[in-house]
Amino acid sequence: MTPSLVLFRRLALAGVLLALVVVVLGAWVRLSAAGLGCPDWPGCYGHLSAGSAAENVDAVNQAFPHRPFEYHKAIKEMVHRYFASGLGLLILVLAGLAIRNREDPQQPVALPIALVALVIFQGLLGMWTVTLLLKPLIVVLHLIGGLSTLSLLAWLAMRPPQVVEQSDNGGLRKLAALGLAMLALQIMLGGWTSSNYAALACPDFPTCQNSYWPDMDMKDAFVLWRGLGIDYEGGVLDHPARVAIHFVHRLGAIAAALILGALSFLAWRRGTTPAVRTAGVVLGLILVAQLILGPVMVMRALPLALATAHNGVAALLLLATVRMNRLLR
């Protein structure tokens, strides 16, 4: 590779690490009930920083009487915004490098430019998350945007395999694509569960409300749009709807685990290159960790550290699945 392409891939790898930090910070902010720690955007209570707002707390509270200033929440939200802004700047640099190196046949150009558009839209979703008062649909789209950014940066950072699979090996490529699609759906269900405050709707495991098929309100559980002006902090759904969301997320976890487990095993046993076999082992280990974290998190009543880790390991599972697809492409 040329020095310019080496620099590009190293910056893309730095972007992967930064994007992972942003995703985990976003989960931490949401799970610690700090999503509206700054009720305006891009500043915080009309100031550039939480510290500046704290120095003018009386004026701030007069300007925002509906949401009194809480420094511990505001600083969490602003730290997340600072890291997200840094990621946006790094993606702009990557796009600039791609355009400058466009004559290199190995240099991706379209994808870095697409990432710029994605990160701009992601910024808008971040604004709407606050201004639309944590509307679940917007929160889930914001989560999808963040993880899509992470995945695309990872794709750019990964070097094409030196030796590729010569055959489909029992449908590994199709299974990898199916696994990625199923994992994306499961992550969306997880975001819907979190944004509707349904994570503790089933506090027992493996049962839910002491039943293997609890009473649920499926009709109300998945209404995507409920209008404007509703404050969703704390959730607005009745208990049966929250149970339905949680239960469907558990069913999705079973389906995703079966598909990704099969992908991991087949890649380990049938992969014709060391990279594919190693990727299968890594995928399996991360999957097991996630399957342990989920139930433990529920049975321990959603401690912040475990809940944040559950989101972080989901991001790692996504990266492992993207890596598998990259190797099999």
mmCIF file of C-alpha atoms in Angstrom:
data_model
loop_
_atom_site.group_PDB
_atom_site.id
_atom_site.type_symbol
_atom_site.label_atom_id
_atom_site.label_comp_id
_atom_site.label_asym_id
_atom_site.label_seq_id
_atom_site.Cartn_x
_atom_site.Cartn_y
_atom_site.Cartn_z
ATOM 1 C CA MET A 1 0.000 0.000 0.000
ATOM 2 C CA THR A 2 1.059 3.574 -0.591
ATOM 3 C CA PRO A 3 1.904 5.780 2.429
ATOM 4 C CA SER A 4 -1.279 7.768 1.827
ATOM 5 C CA LEU A 5 -3.415 4.643 1.938
ATOM 6 C CA VAL A 6 -1.633 3.450 5.089
ATOM 7 C CA LEU A 7 -2.413 6.802 6.729
ATOM 8 C CA PHE A 8 -6.020 6.555 5.580
ATOM 9 C CA ARG A 9 -6.488 3.087 7.098
ATOM 10 C CA ARG A 10 -4.810 4.108 10.353
ATOM 11 C CA LEU A 11 -7.105 7.107 10.658
ATOM 12 C CA ALA A 12 -10.071 4.860 9.881
ATOM 13 C CA LEU A 13 -8.965 2.544 12.691
ATOM 14 C CA ALA A 14 -8.724 5.537 15.024
ATOM 15 C CA GLY A 15 -12.253 6.389 13.888
ATOM 16 C CA VAL A 16 -13.426 2.895 14.825
ATOM 17 C CA LEU A 17 -12.059 3.289 18.351
ATOM 18 C CA LEU A 18 -13.536 6.774 18.697
ATOM 19 C CA ALA A 19 -16.900 5.645 17.321
ATOM 20 C CA LEU A 20 -16.931 2.773 19.825
ATOM 21 C CA VAL A 21 -16.318 5.266 22.630
ATOM 22 C CA VAL A 22 -19.149 7.470 21.330
ATOM 23 C CA VAL A 23 -21.555 4.505 21.184
ATOM 24 C CA VAL A 24 -20.714 3.419 24.732
ATOM 25 C CA LEU A 25 -20.938 6.997 26.012
ATOM 26 C CA GLY A 26 -24.332 7.354 24.334
ATOM 27 C CA ALA A 27 -25.564 4.240 26.123
ATOM 28 C CA TRP A 28 -24.134 5.488 29.415
ATOM 29 C CA VAL A 29 -25.876 8.854 29.019
ATOM 30 C CA ARG A 30 -29.197 7.234 28.132
ATOM 31 C CA LEU A 31 -29.073 4.612 30.881
ATOM 32 C CA SER A 32 -28.137 7.165 33.546
ATOM 33 C CA ALA A 33 -31.235 9.232 32.629
ATOM 34 C CA ALA A 34 -29.072 12.093 31.329
ATOM 35 C CA GLY A 35 -30.439 12.175 27.783
ATOM 36 C CA LEU A 36 -32.106 15.515 28.512
ATOM 37 C CA GLY A 37 -29.273 16.747 30.719
ATOM 38 C CA CYS A 38 -29.011 19.629 28.233
ATOM 39 C CA PRO A 39 -32.515 20.340 26.893
ATOM 40 C CA ASP A 40 -31.236 22.444 23.985
ATOM 41 C CA TRP A 41 -28.776 21.823 21.148
ATOM 42 C CA PRO A 42 -25.892 22.221 20.325
ATOM 43 C CA GLY A 43 -25.183 24.116 23.542
ATOM 44 C CA CYS A 44 -26.259 23.381 27.093
ATOM 45 C CA TYR A 45 -28.904 25.662 28.605
ATOM 46 C CA GLY A 46 -27.810 28.340 26.169
ATOM 47 C CA HIS A 47 -24.100 27.960 27.002
ATOM 48 C CA LEU A 48 -21.194 26.264 25.265
ATOM 49 C CA SER A 49 -20.398 24.048 28.243
ATOM 50 C CA ALA A 50 -22.049 22.560 31.316
ATOM 51 C CA GLY A 51 -19.541 24.443 33.484
ATOM 52 C CA SER A 52 -20.552 27.775 32.019
ATOM 53 C CA ALA A 53 -24.219 26.933 32.571
ATOM 54 C CA ALA A 54 -23.441 25.999 36.191
ATOM 55 C CA GLU A 55 -21.859 29.417 36.766
ATOM 56 C CA ASN A 56 -25.146 31.043 35.692
ATOM 57 C CA VAL A 57 -27.526 28.539 37.265
ATOM 58 C CA ASP A 58 -30.106 31.079 38.462
ATOM 59 C CA ALA A 59 -30.477 32.627 35.005
ATOM 60 C CA VAL A 60 -30.475 29.151 33.443
ATOM 61 C CA ASN A 61 -33.299 27.939 35.661
ATOM 62 C CA GLN A 62 -35.321 31.031 34.853
ATOM 63 C CA ALA A 63 -34.851 30.428 31.134
ATOM 64 C CA PHE A 64 -35.696 26.702 31.420
ATOM 65 C CA PRO A 65 -38.237 26.498 34.271
ATOM 66 C CA HIS A 66 -39.620 23.189 32.976
ATOM 67 C CA ARG A 67 -36.255 21.447 33.386
ATOM 68 C CA PRO A 68 -34.052 22.708 36.238
ATOM 69 C CA PHE A 69 -30.294 22.449 35.714
ATOM 70 C CA GLU A 70 -28.568 19.310 37.031
ATOM 71 C CA TYR A 71 -24.808 19.486 36.566
ATOM 72 C CA HIS A 72 -24.127 15.732 36.851
ATOM 73 C CA LYS A 73 -26.511 15.069 33.964
ATOM 74 C CA ALA A 74 -25.462 18.042 31.876
ATOM 75 C CA ILE A 75 -21.759 17.167 31.981
ATOM 76 C CA LYS A 76 -22.479 13.601 30.826
ATOM 77 C CA GLU A 77 -24.490 14.845 27.864
ATOM 78 C CA MET A 78 -21.865 17.413 26.872
ATOM 79 C CA VAL A 79 -18.976 14.923 27.111
ATOM 80 C CA HIS A 80 -20.905 12.693 24.707
ATOM 81 C CA ARG A 81 -21.408 15.633 22.335
ATOM 82 C CA TYR A 82 -17.718 16.577 22.453
ATOM 83 C CA PHE A 83 -16.611 13.061 21.526
ATOM 84 C CA ALA A 84 -19.260 12.868 18.774
ATOM 85 C CA SER A 85 -18.032 16.193 17.355
ATOM 86 C CA GLY A 86 -14.465 14.874 17.354
ATOM 87 C CA LEU A 87 -15.629 11.820 15.433
ATOM 88 C CA GLY A 88 -17.351 14.038 12.883
ATOM 89 C CA LEU A 89 -14.149 16.014 12.320
ATOM 90 C CA LEU A 90 -12.151 12.807 11.866
ATOM 91 C CA ILE A 91 -14.627 11.575 9.253
ATOM 92 C CA LEU A 92 -14.267 14.877 7.383
ATOM 93 C CA VAL A 93 -10.498 14.374 7.351
ATOM 94 C CA LEU A 94 -10.951 10.826 6.008
ATOM 95 C CA ALA A 95 -13.176 12.106 3.218
ATOM 96 C CA GLY A 96 -10.629 14.772 2.343
ATOM 97 C CA LEU A 97 -7.844 12.183 2.172
ATOM 98 C CA ALA A 98 -9.988 9.911 0.027
ATOM 99 C CA ILE A 99 -10.679 12.677 -2.463
ATOM 100 C CA ARG A 100 -6.998 13.651 -2.567
ATOM 101 C CA ASN A 101 -5.925 10.021 -3.132
ATOM 102 C CA ARG A 102 -8.731 9.190 -5.557
ATOM 103 C CA GLU A 103 -6.286 8.223 -8.326
ATOM 104 C CA ASP A 104 -5.109 5.256 -6.231
ATOM 105 C CA PRO A 105 -7.163 2.219 -7.382
ATOM 106 C CA GLN A 106 -7.102 0.818 -3.822
ATOM 107 C CA GLN A 107 -8.438 4.013 -2.273
ATOM 108 C CA PRO A 108 -12.153 3.913 -1.323
ATOM 109 C CA VAL A 109 -13.810 7.208 -2.238
ATOM 110 C CA ALA A 110 -17.587 6.764 -2.301
ATOM 111 C CA LEU A 111 -17.803 5.244 1.179
ATOM 112 C CA PRO A 112 -15.898 8.039 3.011
ATOM 113 C CA ILE A 113 -18.081 10.640 1.285
ATOM 114 C CA ALA A 114 -21.192 8.664 2.235
ATOM 115 C CA LEU A 115 -19.914 8.655 5.829
ATOM 116 C CA VAL A 116 -19.858 12.454 5.814
ATOM 117 C CA ALA A 117 -23.526 12.502 4.809
ATOM 118 C CA LEU A 118 -24.298 9.898 7.478
ATOM 119 C CA VAL A 119 -22.551 11.822 10.241
ATOM 120 C CA ILE A 120 -24.405 15.020 9.282
ATOM 121 C CA PHE A 121 -27.705 13.153 9.498
ATOM 122 C CA GLN A 122 -26.528 11.620 12.761
ATOM 123 C CA GLY A 123 -25.962 15.118 14.136
ATOM 124 C CA LEU A 124 -29.526 16.050 13.188
ATOM 125 C CA LEU A 125 -30.809 12.921 14.912
ATOM 126 C CA GLY A 126 -28.838 13.908 18.007
ATOM 127 C CA MET A 127 -30.524 17.307 17.967
ATOM 128 C CA TRP A 128 -33.978 15.779 17.446
ATOM 129 C CA THR A 129 -33.357 13.282 20.256
ATOM 130 C CA VAL A 130 -33.175 16.258 22.614
ATOM 131 C CA THR A 131 -35.691 18.627 21.049
ATOM 132 C CA LEU A 132 -38.313 15.895 20.550
ATOM 133 C CA LEU A 133 -37.910 14.804 24.187
ATOM 134 C CA LEU A 134 -36.404 11.328 23.716
ATOM 135 C CA LYS A 135 -38.977 10.125 21.193
ATOM 136 C CA PRO A 136 -38.249 6.357 20.933
ATOM 137 C CA LEU A 137 -38.222 6.267 17.125
ATOM 138 C CA ILE A 138 -35.620 9.050 16.997
ATOM 139 C CA VAL A 139 -33.544 7.427 19.760
ATOM 140 C CA VAL A 140 -33.501 4.130 17.847
ATOM 141 C CA LEU A 141 -32.586 5.857 14.574
ATOM 142 C CA HIS A 142 -29.799 7.691 16.407
ATOM 143 C CA LEU A 143 -28.525 4.354 17.723
ATOM 144 C CA ILE A 144 -28.671 2.812 14.236
ATOM 145 C CA GLY A 145 -26.810 5.805 12.808
ATOM 146 C CA GLY A 146 -24.070 5.495 15.403
ATOM 147 C CA LEU A 147 -23.585 1.783 14.863
ATOM 148 C CA SER A 148 -23.728 2.210 11.082
ATOM 149 C CA THR A 149 -20.973 4.802 11.358
ATOM 150 C CA LEU A 150 -18.961 2.368 13.477
ATOM 151 C CA SER A 151 -19.483 -0.458 10.974
ATOM 152 C CA LEU A 152 -18.554 1.582 7.911
ATOM 153 C CA LEU A 153 -15.417 2.903 9.582
ATOM 154 C CA ALA A 154 -14.485 -0.673 10.466
ATOM 155 C CA TRP A 155 -15.023 -1.731 6.842
ATOM 156 C CA LEU A 156 -12.670 1.046 5.712
ATOM 157 C CA ALA A 157 -10.065 0.145 8.332
ATOM 158 C CA MET A 158 -9.982 -3.552 7.439
ATOM 159 C CA ARG A 159 -7.479 -4.536 4.796
ATOM 160 C CA PRO A 160 -8.881 -6.839 2.124
ATOM 161 C CA PRO A 161 -7.940 -10.444 2.955
ATOM 162 C CA GLN A 162 -4.729 -11.614 1.307
ATOM 163 C CA VAL A 163 -6.252 -15.050 0.742
ATOM 164 C CA VAL A 164 -9.996 -15.274 0.150
ATOM 165 C CA GLU A 165 -12.400 -18.168 0.481
ATOM 166 C CA GLN A 166 -12.460 -20.043 -2.833
ATOM 167 C CA SER A 167 -15.917 -21.537 -2.334
ATOM 168 C CA ASP A 168 -19.055 -20.698 -0.431
ATOM 169 C CA ASN A 169 -18.318 -23.508 2.061
ATOM 170 C CA GLY A 170 -21.857 -24.532 2.879
ATOM 171 C CA GLY A 171 -23.366 -21.092 2.425
ATOM 172 C CA LEU A 172 -21.054 -19.220 4.817
ATOM 173 C CA ARG A 173 -21.378 -15.978 2.874
ATOM 174 C CA LYS A 174 -25.174 -16.117 2.910
ATOM 175 C CA LEU A 175 -25.189 -17.088 6.580
ATOM 176 C CA ALA A 176 -22.863 -14.189 7.414
ATOM 177 C CA ALA A 177 -25.146 -11.746 5.590
ATOM 178 C CA LEU A 178 -28.192 -13.208 7.360
ATOM 179 C CA GLY A 179 -26.399 -12.966 10.693
ATOM 180 C CA LEU A 180 -25.594 -9.312 10.103
ATOM 181 C CA ALA A 181 -29.210 -8.551 9.188
ATOM 182 C CA MET A 182 -30.553 -10.428 12.210
ATOM 183 C CA LEU A 183 -28.101 -8.719 14.536
ATOM 184 C CA ALA A 184 -29.108 -5.316 13.176
ATOM 185 C CA LEU A 185 -32.764 -6.143 13.854
ATOM 186 C CA GLN A 186 -31.930 -7.315 17.374
ATOM 187 C CA ILE A 187 -29.984 -4.129 18.088
ATOM 188 C CA MET A 188 -32.996 -2.101 16.945
ATOM 189 C CA LEU A 189 -35.191 -4.127 19.297
ATOM 190 C CA GLY A 190 -32.716 -3.441 22.076
ATOM 191 C CA GLY A 191 -32.854 0.277 21.354
ATOM 192 C CA TRP A 192 -36.658 0.137 21.340
ATOM 193 C CA THR A 193 -36.599 -1.698 24.685
ATOM 194 C CA SER A 194 -34.282 0.863 26.252
ATOM 195 C CA SER A 195 -35.983 3.972 24.835
ATOM 196 C CA ASN A 196 -39.371 2.733 26.068
ATOM 197 C CA TYR A 197 -37.950 1.917 29.523
ATOM 198 C CA ALA A 198 -38.925 -1.736 29.177
ATOM 199 C CA ALA A 199 -35.641 -3.331 30.265
ATOM 200 C CA LEU A 200 -37.078 -4.308 33.667
ATOM 201 C CA ALA A 201 -40.558 -5.232 32.442
ATOM 202 C CA CYS A 202 -39.468 -8.864 32.863
ATOM 203 C CA PRO A 203 -37.355 -8.900 36.045
ATOM 204 C CA ASP A 204 -37.109 -12.706 36.131
ATOM 205 C CA PHE A 205 -35.269 -15.162 33.886
ATOM 206 C CA PRO A 206 -35.803 -17.422 31.958
ATOM 207 C CA THR A 207 -39.466 -16.692 32.662
ATOM 208 C CA CYS A 208 -41.079 -13.277 32.192
ATOM 209 C CA GLN A 209 -43.516 -12.219 34.889
ATOM 210 C CA ASN A 210 -43.261 -15.820 36.164
ATOM 211 C CA SER A 211 -44.609 -17.116 32.855
ATOM 212 C CA TYR A 212 -43.133 -18.445 29.634
ATOM 213 C CA TRP A 213 -45.830 -16.526 27.725
ATOM 214 C CA PRO A 214 -46.885 -13.503 29.808
ATOM 215 C CA ASP A 215 -49.833 -11.192 29.251
ATOM 216 C CA MET A 216 -48.753 -8.638 26.655
ATOM 217 C CA ASP A 217 -50.104 -5.710 24.666
ATOM 218 C CA MET A 218 -48.456 -6.129 21.276
ATOM 219 C CA LYS A 219 -50.714 -3.549 19.618
ATOM 220 C CA ASP A 220 -49.522 -0.643 21.747
ATOM 221 C CA ALA A 221 -45.947 -1.858 22.108
ATOM 222 C CA PHE A 222 -44.738 -1.048 18.605
ATOM 223 C CA VAL A 223 -46.497 2.207 17.720
ATOM 224 C CA LEU A 224 -43.678 4.119 16.050
ATOM 225 C CA TRP A 225 -45.149 7.626 16.079
ATOM 226 C CA ARG A 226 -47.357 9.118 18.784
ATOM 227 C CA GLY A 227 -47.262 12.753 17.761
ATOM 228 C CA LEU A 228 -45.214 15.714 18.962
ATOM 229 C CA GLY A 229 -44.930 17.417 22.318
ATOM 230 C CA ILE A 230 -44.782 14.221 24.407
ATOM 231 C CA ASP A 231 -42.035 13.903 27.023
ATOM 232 C CA TYR A 232 -40.842 10.292 26.817
ATOM 233 C CA GLU A 233 -38.396 10.469 29.739
ATOM 234 C CA GLY A 234 -39.349 7.585 32.000
ATOM 235 C CA GLY A 235 -41.584 6.060 29.312
ATOM 236 C CA VAL A 236 -45.253 6.511 28.467
ATOM 237 C CA LEU A 237 -46.388 2.916 27.877
ATOM 238 C CA ASP A 238 -48.490 0.808 30.190
ATOM 239 C CA HIS A 239 -46.909 -2.262 31.753
ATOM 240 C CA PRO A 240 -48.373 -4.894 29.336
ATOM 241 C CA ALA A 241 -46.895 -3.005 26.363
ATOM 242 C CA ARG A 242 -43.499 -2.834 28.019
ATOM 243 C CA VAL A 243 -43.675 -6.556 28.737
ATOM 244 C CA ALA A 244 -44.386 -7.172 25.050
ATOM 245 C CA ILE A 245 -41.353 -5.149 23.979
ATOM 246 C CA HIS A 246 -39.051 -6.914 26.421
ATOM 247 C CA PHE A 247 -40.389 -10.344 25.490
ATOM 248 C CA VAL A 248 -39.950 -9.763 21.752
ATOM 249 C CA HIS A 249 -36.386 -8.603 22.433
ATOM 250 C CA ARG A 250 -35.747 -11.903 24.202
ATOM 251 C CA LEU A 251 -37.173 -13.849 21.266
ATOM 252 C CA GLY A 252 -34.946 -11.840 18.939
ATOM 253 C CA ALA A 253 -31.947 -12.690 21.113
ATOM 254 C CA ILE A 254 -32.679 -16.401 20.706
ATOM 255 C CA ALA A 255 -32.969 -16.102 16.922
ATOM 256 C CA ALA A 256 -29.820 -13.977 16.613
ATOM 257 C CA ALA A 257 -27.877 -16.323 18.894
ATOM 258 C CA LEU A 258 -28.831 -19.371 16.831
ATOM 259 C CA ILE A 259 -27.799 -17.757 13.542
ATOM 260 C CA LEU A 260 -24.586 -16.185 14.836
ATOM 261 C CA GLY A 261 -23.726 -19.318 16.784
ATOM 262 C CA ALA A 262 -24.071 -21.402 13.632
ATOM 263 C CA LEU A 263 -21.976 -18.876 11.695
ATOM 264 C CA SER A 264 -19.269 -18.965 14.349
ATOM 265 C CA PHE A 265 -19.151 -22.771 14.455
ATOM 266 C CA LEU A 266 -19.190 -23.271 10.683
ATOM 267 C CA ALA A 267 -16.550 -20.591 10.129
ATOM 268 C CA TRP A 268 -14.316 -22.276 12.711
ATOM 269 C CA ARG A 269 -14.814 -25.778 11.308
ATOM 270 C CA ARG A 270 -15.142 -25.137 7.566
ATOM 271 C CA GLY A 271 -13.230 -21.912 6.936
ATOM 272 C CA THR A 272 -10.404 -22.479 4.459
ATOM 273 C CA THR A 273 -8.269 -19.576 5.686
ATOM 274 C CA PRO A 274 -6.820 -18.965 9.179
ATOM 275 C CA ALA A 275 -8.402 -15.508 9.254
ATOM 276 C CA VAL A 276 -11.925 -16.894 8.786
ATOM 277 C CA ARG A 277 -11.411 -19.605 11.386
ATOM 278 C CA THR A 278 -10.047 -17.079 13.889
ATOM 279 C CA ALA A 279 -12.927 -14.702 13.148
ATOM 280 C CA GLY A 280 -15.334 -17.559 13.902
ATOM 281 C CA VAL A 281 -13.747 -18.133 17.314
ATOM 282 C CA VAL A 282 -13.774 -14.417 18.161
ATOM 283 C CA LEU A 283 -17.414 -14.101 17.104
ATOM 284 C CA GLY A 284 -18.357 -17.070 19.270
ATOM 285 C CA LEU A 285 -16.583 -15.719 22.356
ATOM 286 C CA ILE A 286 -18.230 -12.300 22.069
ATOM 287 C CA LEU A 287 -21.613 -13.957 21.507
ATOM 288 C CA VAL A 288 -21.241 -16.038 24.672
ATOM 289 C CA ALA A 289 -20.274 -12.934 26.655
ATOM 290 C CA GLN A 290 -23.385 -11.115 25.424
ATOM 291 C CA LEU A 291 -25.648 -14.067 26.198
ATOM 292 C CA ILE A 292 -24.315 -14.071 29.762
ATOM 293 C CA LEU A 293 -24.540 -10.301 30.227
ATOM 294 C CA GLY A 294 -28.199 -10.024 29.174
ATOM 295 C CA PRO A 295 -29.756 -12.308 31.804
ATOM 296 C CA VAL A 296 -27.357 -11.213 34.573
ATOM 297 C CA MET A 297 -28.202 -7.570 33.859
ATOM 298 C CA VAL A 298 -31.924 -8.283 34.199
ATOM 299 C CA MET A 299 -31.625 -10.416 37.332
ATOM 300 C CA ARG A 300 -29.522 -7.716 39.017
ATOM 301 C CA ALA A 301 -32.098 -5.012 38.232
ATOM 302 C CA LEU A 302 -30.170 -3.200 35.515
ATOM 303 C CA PRO A 303 -27.026 -1.848 37.224
ATOM 304 C CA LEU A 304 -25.538 0.952 35.157
ATOM 305 C CA ALA A 305 -22.171 -0.738 34.624
ATOM 306 C CA LEU A 306 -23.678 -3.988 33.333
ATOM 307 C CA ALA A 307 -26.277 -2.224 31.183
ATOM 308 C CA THR A 308 -23.581 -0.056 29.591
ATOM 309 C CA ALA A 309 -21.399 -3.124 29.059
ATOM 310 C CA HIS A 310 -24.342 -4.872 27.370
ATOM 311 C CA ASN A 311 -24.456 -2.058 24.820
ATOM 312 C CA GLY A 312 -20.690 -2.069 24.380
ATOM 313 C CA VAL A 313 -20.512 -5.828 23.810
ATOM 314 C CA ALA A 314 -23.358 -5.522 21.280
ATOM 315 C CA ALA A 315 -21.153 -3.068 19.366
ATOM 316 C CA LEU A 316 -18.232 -5.515 19.540
ATOM 317 C CA LEU A 317 -20.510 -8.304 18.309
ATOM 318 C CA LEU A 318 -21.483 -6.107 15.380
ATOM 319 C CA LEU A 319 -17.813 -5.450 14.581
ATOM 320 C CA ALA A 320 -17.056 -9.180 14.693
ATOM 321 C CA THR A 321 -19.942 -9.890 12.320
ATOM 322 C CA VAL A 322 -18.849 -7.111 9.959
ATOM 323 C CA ARG A 323 -15.333 -8.570 10.040
ATOM 324 C CA MET A 324 -16.680 -12.007 9.100
ATOM 325 C CA ASN A 325 -18.587 -10.543 6.161
ATOM 326 C CA ARG A 326 -15.470 -8.651 5.067
ATOM 327 C CA LEU A 327 -13.379 -11.815 5.089
ATOM 328 C CA LEU A 328 -15.973 -13.807 3.156
ATOM 329 C CA ARG A 329 -16.702 -11.107 0.589
#
